[in-house]
Amino acid sequence: MALDYLLQRLAESRRVLVIAAHPDDEDTSLLALLSRGYGAGAAYLALSRGEGGQNLIGEELGTDLGLLRSRELEAAREVDGAGQFFTRSYDFGYSRSLEETSRFWPPDSVLKDVVRIVRRFRPHVMVTVFSGTARDGHGQHQAAGAVAYPAFEAAGDPNRFAELESEEGLTPWTPLKLYRSTRFDAASTTIELETGVLDARTGRSIHQIAMESRSQHSSQDMGRLLTVGPATSRLMLLHDRTGFNEANVEQDVFDGIAPDTSWLAILADSLRSAIAPVRLAEAAPVLARALVGAEADANVPEERVELVRRALAVSAGLVLDARAGTETLVPGERGAVTVQIYNAGPYEIELDRVSVATPLGWVVEGGELPAQSLASGAQAELQFAVTVPHDDRPTQPYFLERPLKGAQYDWSEAPAGVRGNPFGPPILAARVVVSLLGARAVLEREVTHRYNDQAVGEVRRPLRVVPAIAVSLSPKLVVWPRDGAPARDFTVSLAFSGANPTSGAIRLEAEGWPTPAAQRFDFQGAGESQAFQFSLQRPTTADEVRISVRAVATTDDGSSFDSGIQLIEYPHIRPTSRIIPAAADVRLQPIRVPDVRLVGYVRGAADRVPEALQQLGLPLEIIDAEVLAGTDLARFDAVVIGPRAYEIDPALVRHNSRLLAYVREGGLLLVQYQQYQFVAGEYAPYPLTISRPHDRVTDENAPVTLLQPDHPAFTVPNRMTQDDWDDWPQERGLYFASSWDSAYTALLEMQDPGRDPDRGALLIARHGEGMYVYTGISFFRALPAGTPGAYKLFLNLLALNRSAVR
């Protein structure tokens, strides 16, 4: 980190905490201005990790999407310089009201989590993005706004959440000001902060830094241009304990809050104006004396002492690197770690101690110092060996170690210091204590794996613990038609990471069903993998039933493995792994599959519908740009367009006219929910519109009325009943049509509690000789979740042009 930035942070000790609901609700302009512009401590607290949204760059949904979006927030904070926190709240999907949200997120639990972060971060100013009223729209937005003032009041009250002090050491803290963003309410603005100003360190404006930060939300399609020119961030003052605004016109969020006039802040400010980038070493003697003074001064908080240590290391030209021989570590085995200290500055240093910090129970060996002193231009390398305990668990985020409690993470067993953090600390970290210029500086760096990629150069990877044998089972969901095939095939994949040759057997367990014979595996070295095919026969007496099928690998020495590792990885984020049980959800259901030759599918965003249909045995082919451009579409009995595909697939937009021609000539085109680009592009054969905000039904239990109960959509090949609308996940649907041409027929009516009935969820129209369907029903959630009624309805829609049933 640049010395000037560290000194700026030392000179400005005031802090601001911004609160909102979701990862992409944050005010990046305000955060960048406070952190990069002022050097103030700034942080963003999101109530949830955004699990209920959709992913426009991959297939992750739910918890996996929450991990991706949490990492995107980390990347955003790396750009704008702010900190990041979360509450336990799990994004359960869109809600219309604060009351509905409160049923999922207990208000007192949310308040406690917010107070926890206020007491830990100790902000002087709090900013809520939302108002806590119906104007915020999303019920989760309302919850974020509604918790702000109670947290502002409770954080300093020792009688509220006293256990935070007794159990976590967090003492009461009283913020001085509370603001609300007027991003959506300009008329209420009481102060405008200029964000078009330039950041001297980068030559870019604060607004440009903020837009780069915003662009890290790749999964939400939020890339931004880095435009130049005037820009502002608007706020409204809600509460002020300083008394400043009783007789003054406010110009700044810190008006009325005294700046830090301590000797350390004054020293840091003076150094900023005196030290040029080419003369950093001249600051080292001053910072060394400051460090000695800060460590002896009980009034200097430890975090500010740490800033002085880092500033001293930077100014003295000290460089620390820490590398592991491999990216993965296996329980019971040893790994090599190299720690390198390079003295690139002009001062001789003494190496007092070099260590590697590990989780509890790990064993560290080696690390003998080659010499006590390190002259200017010299370096030292130390070798360590770390051993992972035999019973250590694979690496995954701390908040996933226990199952969800309703719509909240359970982090009750996590260390108090990580609760609310985006993720836990790295597995291994090198720590070096050196003496120079009469002070003792401490350098720390995460241990990572380094390798050279011939295309991009050096690549650094975080370390992670993995099982010696990772087990995965495919498919993970089987919706098995009761009258279908008597057996289903499963694939078990084993990935070996151990150091020693290992043999054993892999088997399936199926809750009382007969299982195929176990098969032998044999591994000679790390990096090997094997795949095994099993055919599971269902009992002839089995009717409508749901069971779990597990894959278990047992080694000849008695060790068992029944889970694998999923790695969530994109170029713009840090890779994240989590444990995935090697289990499949098997549902035997009275479902009939239409007799279609072939279904074509244009994949949409975060779209796992094709796999859900293929596991039924439905013949399906993914349609790519080449097929859209020139292949005879008549070979498909039906073509399905995935959700939001018109946003992410340019070939679909270019060749939409071929799809409409396919319908006119007798084909069936089923279009799942799209957004406003679809309407603006006039891609449907007849006009339809989508309101702003769009019509949706968020209650997954909302009553559904069949407007034409005997229509083939509800009878062929599967006759639907009211029971088929039970157990849908998260919502009924979204982006319903709000108006439509008379050529369409509406087949469903549904409504959220207290709302008007909505008939835009499922529209069909005859177009030439074929059939066109637009539906906002959330098949993209319900089919991968194994919802029987969703399968029946979707299969019926595929059969609208055919009456044969197999």
Coordinates of N, CA, C and O in Angstrom, one line a residue, residues 19-23 25 44-50 105 130 140-142 144:
I19 N -24.9 1.5 5.3 CA -25.7 0.3 5.5 C -26.7 0.2 4.4 O -27.4 1.2 4.0
A20 N -26.8 -1.0 3.8 CA -27.9 -1.3 2.8 C -28.2 -2.7 2.9 O -27.7 -3.5 3.8
A21 N -29.0 -3.2 1.9 CA -29.5 -4.6 2.0 C -28.6 -5.6 1.2 O -28.4 -6.7 1.8
H22 N -28.2 -5.3 0.0 CA -27.6 -6.3 -0.9 C -26.2 -5.8 -1.3 O -25.9 -4.7 -1.2
P23 N -25.4 -6.8 -1.9 CA -24.1 -6.4 -2.3 C -24.0 -5.2 -3.3 O -23.1 -4.4 -3.2
D25 N -26.1 -2.7 -3.6 CA -26.8 -1.5 -3.1 C -25.9 -0.4 -2.7 O -26.3 0.7 -2.4
Y44 N -18.7 -0.7 4.3 CA -20.0 -1.0 3.8 C -20.6 -2.2 4.5 O -19.9 -3.3 4.6
L45 N -21.8 -2.1 5.1 CA -22.4 -3.2 5.8 C -23.6 -3.6 4.9 O -24.6 -2.9 4.8
A46 N -23.6 -4.8 4.3 CA -24.7 -5.3 3.6 C -25.4 -6.3 4.4 O -24.8 -7.2 5.0
L47 N -26.7 -6.2 4.5 CA -27.5 -7.2 5.4 C -27.3 -8.6 4.9 O -27.2 -9.6 5.6
S48 N -27.3 -8.8 3.5 CA -27.2 -10.1 3.0 C -26.1 -10.2 1.9 O -25.6 -9.2 1.5
R49 N -25.8 -11.4 1.5 CA -24.8 -11.6 0.5 C -25.4 -11.8 -0.9 O -24.6 -12.1 -1.9
G50 N -26.7 -11.6 -1.1 CA -27.3 -11.5 -2.4 C -27.6 -12.9 -3.0 O -27.6 -13.1 -4.2
W105 N -36.3 -12.6 8.4 CA -35.2 -12.0 9.1 C -35.7 -11.4 10.4 O -36.2 -10.2 10.4
F130 N -31.2 3.3 2.4 CA -32.7 3.3 2.2 C -33.4 3.9 3.4 O -32.8 4.1 4.5
Q140 N -36.5 -6.2 1.6 CA -35.2 -6.2 2.2 C -34.6 -4.9 2.2 O -33.8 -4.6 3.1
H141 N -34.8 -4.1 1.2 CA -34.4 -2.7 1.2 C -35.0 -1.9 2.4 O -34.3 -1.2 3.1
Q142 N -36.3 -2.2 2.6 CA -37.0 -1.5 3.7 C -36.4 -2.0 5.0 O -36.2 -1.1 6.0
A144 N -33.3 -2.8 5.6 CA -32.0 -2.2 5.8 C -32.2 -0.7 6.3 O -31.5 -0.2 7.1

